[in-house]
PDB file of C-alpha atoms in Angstrom:
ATOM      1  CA  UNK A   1     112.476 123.073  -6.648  1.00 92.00           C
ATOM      2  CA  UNK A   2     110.504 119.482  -6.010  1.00 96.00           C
ATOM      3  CA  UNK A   3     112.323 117.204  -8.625  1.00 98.00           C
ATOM      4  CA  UNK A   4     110.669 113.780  -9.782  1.00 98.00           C
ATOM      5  CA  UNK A   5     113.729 111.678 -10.343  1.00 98.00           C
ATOM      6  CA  UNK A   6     113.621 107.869 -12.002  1.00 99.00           C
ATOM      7  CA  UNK A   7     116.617 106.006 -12.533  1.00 98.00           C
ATOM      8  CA  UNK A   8     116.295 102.527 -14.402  1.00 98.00           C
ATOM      9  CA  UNK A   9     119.226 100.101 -13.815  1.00 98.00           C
ATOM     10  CA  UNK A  10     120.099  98.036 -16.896  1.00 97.00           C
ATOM     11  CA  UNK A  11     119.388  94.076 -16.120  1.00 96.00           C
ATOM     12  CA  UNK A  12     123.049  93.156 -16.352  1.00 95.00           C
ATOM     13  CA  UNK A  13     124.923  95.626 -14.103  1.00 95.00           C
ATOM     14  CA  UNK A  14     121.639  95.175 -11.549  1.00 95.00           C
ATOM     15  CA  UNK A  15     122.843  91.906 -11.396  1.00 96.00           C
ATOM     16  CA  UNK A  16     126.107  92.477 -11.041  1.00 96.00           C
ATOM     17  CA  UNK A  17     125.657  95.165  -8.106  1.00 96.00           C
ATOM     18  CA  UNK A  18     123.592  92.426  -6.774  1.00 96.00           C
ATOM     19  CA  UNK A  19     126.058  89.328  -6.943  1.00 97.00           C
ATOM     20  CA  UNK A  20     128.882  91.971  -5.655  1.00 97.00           C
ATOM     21  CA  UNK A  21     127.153  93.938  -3.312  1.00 96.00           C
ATOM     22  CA  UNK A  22     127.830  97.193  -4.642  1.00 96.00           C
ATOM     23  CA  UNK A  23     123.904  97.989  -5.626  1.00 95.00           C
ATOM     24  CA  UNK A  24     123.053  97.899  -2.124  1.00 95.00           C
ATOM     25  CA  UNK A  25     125.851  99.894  -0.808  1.00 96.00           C
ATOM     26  CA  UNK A  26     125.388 102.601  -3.659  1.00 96.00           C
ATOM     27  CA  UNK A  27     121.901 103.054  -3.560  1.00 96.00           C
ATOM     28  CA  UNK A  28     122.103 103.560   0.125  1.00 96.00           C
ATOM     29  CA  UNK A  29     124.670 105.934  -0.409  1.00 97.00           C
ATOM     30  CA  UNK A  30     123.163 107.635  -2.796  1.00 97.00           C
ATOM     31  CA  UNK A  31     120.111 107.972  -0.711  1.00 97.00           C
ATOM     32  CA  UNK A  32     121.570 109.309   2.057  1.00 97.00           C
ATOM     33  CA  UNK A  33     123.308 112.236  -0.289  1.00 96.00           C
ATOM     34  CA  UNK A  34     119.979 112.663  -2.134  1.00 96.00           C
ATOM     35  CA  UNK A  35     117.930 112.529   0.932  1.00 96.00           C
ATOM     36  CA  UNK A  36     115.038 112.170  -1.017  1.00 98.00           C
ATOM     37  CA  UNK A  37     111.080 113.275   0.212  1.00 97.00           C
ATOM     38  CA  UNK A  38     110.176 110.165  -0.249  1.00 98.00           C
ATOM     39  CA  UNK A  39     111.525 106.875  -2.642  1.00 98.00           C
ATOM     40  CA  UNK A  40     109.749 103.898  -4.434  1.00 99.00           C
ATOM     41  CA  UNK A  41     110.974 101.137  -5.715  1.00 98.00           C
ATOM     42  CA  UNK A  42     109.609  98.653  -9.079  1.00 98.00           C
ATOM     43  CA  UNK A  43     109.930  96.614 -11.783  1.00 97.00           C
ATOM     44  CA  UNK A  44     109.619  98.886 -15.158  1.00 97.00           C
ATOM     45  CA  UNK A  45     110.037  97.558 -18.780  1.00 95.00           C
ATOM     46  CA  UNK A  46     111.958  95.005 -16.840  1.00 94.00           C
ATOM     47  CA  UNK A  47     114.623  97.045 -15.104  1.00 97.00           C
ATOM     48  CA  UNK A  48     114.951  97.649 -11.804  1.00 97.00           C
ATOM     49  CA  UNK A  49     113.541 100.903 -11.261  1.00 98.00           C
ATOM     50  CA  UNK A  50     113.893 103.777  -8.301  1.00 98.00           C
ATOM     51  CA  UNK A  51     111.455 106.687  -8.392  1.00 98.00           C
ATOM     52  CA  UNK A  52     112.711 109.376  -5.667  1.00 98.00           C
ATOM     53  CA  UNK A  53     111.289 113.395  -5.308  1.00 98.00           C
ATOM     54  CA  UNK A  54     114.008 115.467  -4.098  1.00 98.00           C
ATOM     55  CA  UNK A  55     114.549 119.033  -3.677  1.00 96.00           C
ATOM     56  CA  UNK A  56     116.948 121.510  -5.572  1.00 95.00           C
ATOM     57  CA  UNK A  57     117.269 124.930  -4.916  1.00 94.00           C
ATOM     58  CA  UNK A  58     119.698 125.436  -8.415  1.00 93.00           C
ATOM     59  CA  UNK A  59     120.403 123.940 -11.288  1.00 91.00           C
ATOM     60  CA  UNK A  60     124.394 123.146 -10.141  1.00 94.00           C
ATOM     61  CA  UNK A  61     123.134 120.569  -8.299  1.00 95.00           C
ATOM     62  CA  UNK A  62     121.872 118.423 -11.308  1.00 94.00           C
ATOM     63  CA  UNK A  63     125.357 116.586 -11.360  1.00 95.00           C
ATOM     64  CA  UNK A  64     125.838 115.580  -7.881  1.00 95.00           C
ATOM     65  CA  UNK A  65     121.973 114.499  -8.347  1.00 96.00           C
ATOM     66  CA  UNK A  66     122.106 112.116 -11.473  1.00 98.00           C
ATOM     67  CA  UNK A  67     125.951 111.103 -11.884  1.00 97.00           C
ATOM     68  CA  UNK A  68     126.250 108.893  -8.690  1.00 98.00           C
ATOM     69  CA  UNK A  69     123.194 106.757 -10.837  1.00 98.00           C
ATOM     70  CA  UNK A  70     125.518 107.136 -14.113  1.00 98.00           C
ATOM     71  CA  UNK A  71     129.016 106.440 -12.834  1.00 97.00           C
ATOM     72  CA  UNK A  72     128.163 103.079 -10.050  1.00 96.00           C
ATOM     73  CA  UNK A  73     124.717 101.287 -12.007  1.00 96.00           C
ATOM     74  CA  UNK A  74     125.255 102.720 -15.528  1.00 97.00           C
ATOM     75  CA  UNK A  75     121.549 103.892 -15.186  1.00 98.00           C
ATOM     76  CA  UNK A  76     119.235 105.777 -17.349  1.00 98.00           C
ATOM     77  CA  UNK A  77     117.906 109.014 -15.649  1.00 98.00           C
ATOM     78  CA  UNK A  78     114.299 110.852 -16.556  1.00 98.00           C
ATOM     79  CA  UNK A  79     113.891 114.460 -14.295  1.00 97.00           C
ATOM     80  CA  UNK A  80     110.923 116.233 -14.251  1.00 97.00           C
ATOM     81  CA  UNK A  81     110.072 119.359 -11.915  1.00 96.00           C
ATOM     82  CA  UNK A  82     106.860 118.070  -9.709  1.00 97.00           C
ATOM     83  CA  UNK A  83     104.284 119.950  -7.388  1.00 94.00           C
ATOM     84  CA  UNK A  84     102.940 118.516  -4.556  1.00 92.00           C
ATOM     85  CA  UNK A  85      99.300 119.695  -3.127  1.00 91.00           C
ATOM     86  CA  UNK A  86     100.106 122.515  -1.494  1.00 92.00           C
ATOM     87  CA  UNK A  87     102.476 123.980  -4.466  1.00 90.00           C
ATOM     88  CA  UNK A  88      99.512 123.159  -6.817  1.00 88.00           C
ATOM     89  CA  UNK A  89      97.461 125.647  -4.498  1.00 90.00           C
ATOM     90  CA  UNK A  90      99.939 128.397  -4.538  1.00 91.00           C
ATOM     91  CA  UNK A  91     100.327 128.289  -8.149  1.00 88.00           C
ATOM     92  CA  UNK A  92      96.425 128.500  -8.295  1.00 85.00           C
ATOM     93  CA  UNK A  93      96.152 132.637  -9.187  1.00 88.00           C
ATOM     94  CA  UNK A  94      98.882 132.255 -11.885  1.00 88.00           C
ATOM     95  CA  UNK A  95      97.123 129.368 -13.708  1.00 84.00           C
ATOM     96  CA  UNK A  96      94.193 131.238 -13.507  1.00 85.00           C
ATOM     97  CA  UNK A  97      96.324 134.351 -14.971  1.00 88.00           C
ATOM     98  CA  UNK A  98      97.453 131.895 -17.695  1.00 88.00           C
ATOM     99  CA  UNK A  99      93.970 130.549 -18.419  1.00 87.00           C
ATOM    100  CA  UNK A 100      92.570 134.309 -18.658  1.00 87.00           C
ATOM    101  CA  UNK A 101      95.315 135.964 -20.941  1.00 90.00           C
ATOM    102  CA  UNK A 102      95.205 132.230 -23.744  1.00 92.00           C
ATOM    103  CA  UNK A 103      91.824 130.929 -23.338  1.00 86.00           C
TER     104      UNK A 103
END
C-alpha cells in the first residue's frame, strides 16, 4: 500500500544534526532503507519538514518505517494511506458501489 509519510524535525535537534552532521547522514540513510517514490522537502510551522510516499505491502513494516525518524531526529510522524492516478481509477467501480448502496 502507497503510504504518505511526513516527519517534522523539532528546531533544536535539526540543529544539532546539522552542527554534527548526523541529519545528513541519517536522512540519507533513511532514504536509502525507505526508498521512497518520490521525497520533498520544506519549512512547516517552522520545522524542518520531509514529505516521502513509500510503499508497504503489511503493516509489520510500520516500525522499520517511522522509528529510524523517532530514535536519530526525535521527529514527529503523520501516515496516511495515498492513491496515486491510476489507483484512483481502479478504485473507480467500488466508489461508485459505495455511492449507489449510501447515497
Amino acid at each position: 500500500m502507497r503510504m504518505l509519510l511526513k516527519a517534522s524535525i523539532p528546531t533544536e535537534a535539526g540543529n544539532a544534526g546539522i552542527r554534527d552532521g548526523s541529519m545528513m547522514e541519517n536522512m540519507g540513510s533513511i532514504l536509502e532503507d525507505a526508498k521512497p517514490e518520490a521525497v520533498y522537502f520544506f519549512i512547516e510551522n517552522g520545522k524542518r519538514t520531509c514529505l516521502m510516499i513509500i510503499d508497504m505491502d503489511e503493516q509489520t513494516q510500520l516500525p522499520s518505517a517511522v522509528e529510524p525518524w523517532f530514535l536519530s531526529m526525535g521527529a514527529d510522524i503523520t501516515m496516511v494511506p495515498v492513491m496515486n492516478g491510476e489507483d484512483f481509477e481502479k478504485a473507480g467501480p467500488s466508489i461508485g458501489a459505495t455511492l449507489e448502496k449510501y447515497s
